[in-house]
Amino acid sequence: MSTQAQTLLIIAAVGALQLWVFVRNWFRMATLRNIFRRADSWRVLKDANGLVSGIEGEGNRVYQEIQHAINQYLSNNRGSVIDFQLLKDAVDRHFNSIEEDINAQSPVPIVFGLGGTMLGVIVGLSTFDINTILSSQPATAEASIQMDEAVHNVDNLLGGIAIAMGTSICGIVLTLMGSLLYKHTKQRAEQGKNRFLAWMQAELLPALPTDTSKALVQLVHNLNAFNTTFQENTAHLGSTLGQINEAYAVQADIVRTIKEMDINKMATANVKVLKELSASTEKLEQFNTYLSSVRGYTDAILQFHSQFNKESERLHLLEEQVSTLQWIRDFFQAELTQINQRKGAISKSTADIDDTLQKALGGLQKHSETQLQEIQTMVVDQVDGIQRLIRAQAESFEEASRRMMVAFNEQMQQMPRLADHIEAISRIPEALTRLQQSIHDSQAELHHQLLGGMQQLMQQQSQFLQQQVHHMQQAQTKAVEAVAPRLVLPRWMKWAFAAVGVIVTGKIVLDVVLLLVTPGEAAAGMP
């Protein structure tokens, strides 16, 4: 399988992962957006006694969980004081869980894109062997084939790197789309959440006992009503006791009258009185029953008086607790003020850290450009040395050929019998000259191709590093702008970026070192 095919396979796999993560995050955004969508279905439920038993409405899974938590709290605290802050916490807890999940998954596509690009580069570099170029011998068919294979490998490497950059571009596009969608989704979700909280304040809270002072006012109102009823009953009891006193006075007059009468008249009167007493006995029994009930009512009044004294003591304790709660409220307000001040200082420190990071990245880019220029200078110096070595070898070869021709002429002068072979032997210098010219041309062409390929490779490596630094800066800036309120790059992601930079830089430096060391060894072994 070729390098480009392997790179395309990696890009397809990474692209599928990026798309899968983006679609899952998009579904989470849809869930967040539709939590409080059905505002027309929200209603307050009450039991037979008129007390609030819960709420009902239509919505997705998250809304049903929020509704279940609120109903459970209302059922466990039915008839007691309800804290609105606890209801709001139940809403915020489920709402923030979805929101944090979306924030955690937003930068994943761009991370997968950078990983796919690095894998494509590593696959391309693993199949690229620069020793094939340096170890090939000039002016042979095998060397030409090796040179063509090396050029083909370089083309495949550069094409694979260009294709692998597609994963980074795809990750940036998906991350940008996710940020824009999340901004719109969060705005609509916050509107729905605020509408739900406003509905609870307007519809649910008025039907609930939400304040201790309100409960105390209701108690005082009930006590005042009881005092009014008790006063009216006491007035009726006073009139009844007055009637009883009048009856006692009438009976005393009757006794005095009986003493003044004689026995006959007394007997006659006793008969009449007996008849009247017989008629009023039932009424006296009713009166006795009434007195017994009055005695029980008096005991109930005494018991209520003792309970009222206890409630007065409890009210005094509640007043002390109210003063303590006011002090606690002032203390927490002061703490919140200090927290806001610290939040501003933290925001300022974050901005300073961002400026420092931008400066460090600029210094890193300048340092990389300086190192690349130094490497190019060293490569040019090595190429000049190779050219001087080739010229020296050519001069030594020409000197050896000249000496050979002189020796050959001397031998020809000493051997007249070989005159028939002079013409054939005379063509040897010409063949040697052509061989020398062919070697020289092949070495020059090899030198030109090697120098051009190295310069092109260095330029592409420099452009690749600059693009990687530029993409990293853009990705970091966009990620910071998208999640600035609460998102900070995790430490493992920073270490991953640093490790990728170190791997790419180390591979480039290793190739350059091999490029500089191998020509020196080849020159040392050349005759």
Coordinates of C-alpha atoms in Angstrom, one line a residue, residues 54-55 65-75 87 90:
G54 CA -46.2 19.4 43.0
I55 CA -46.0 20.6 39.5
E65 CA -35.7 14.8 36.0
I66 CA -36.0 18.5 37.2
Q67 CA -39.8 18.1 37.7
H68 CA -39.2 14.8 39.7
A69 CA -36.7 16.5 42.0
I70 CA -39.0 19.5 42.6
N71 CA -42.0 17.3 43.3
Q72 CA -40.0 15.1 45.7
Y73 CA -38.8 18.2 47.6
L74 CA -42.4 19.6 47.8
S75 CA -43.9 16.3 49.0
L87 CA -35.7 24.8 43.9
A90 CA -32.4 21.6 41.5

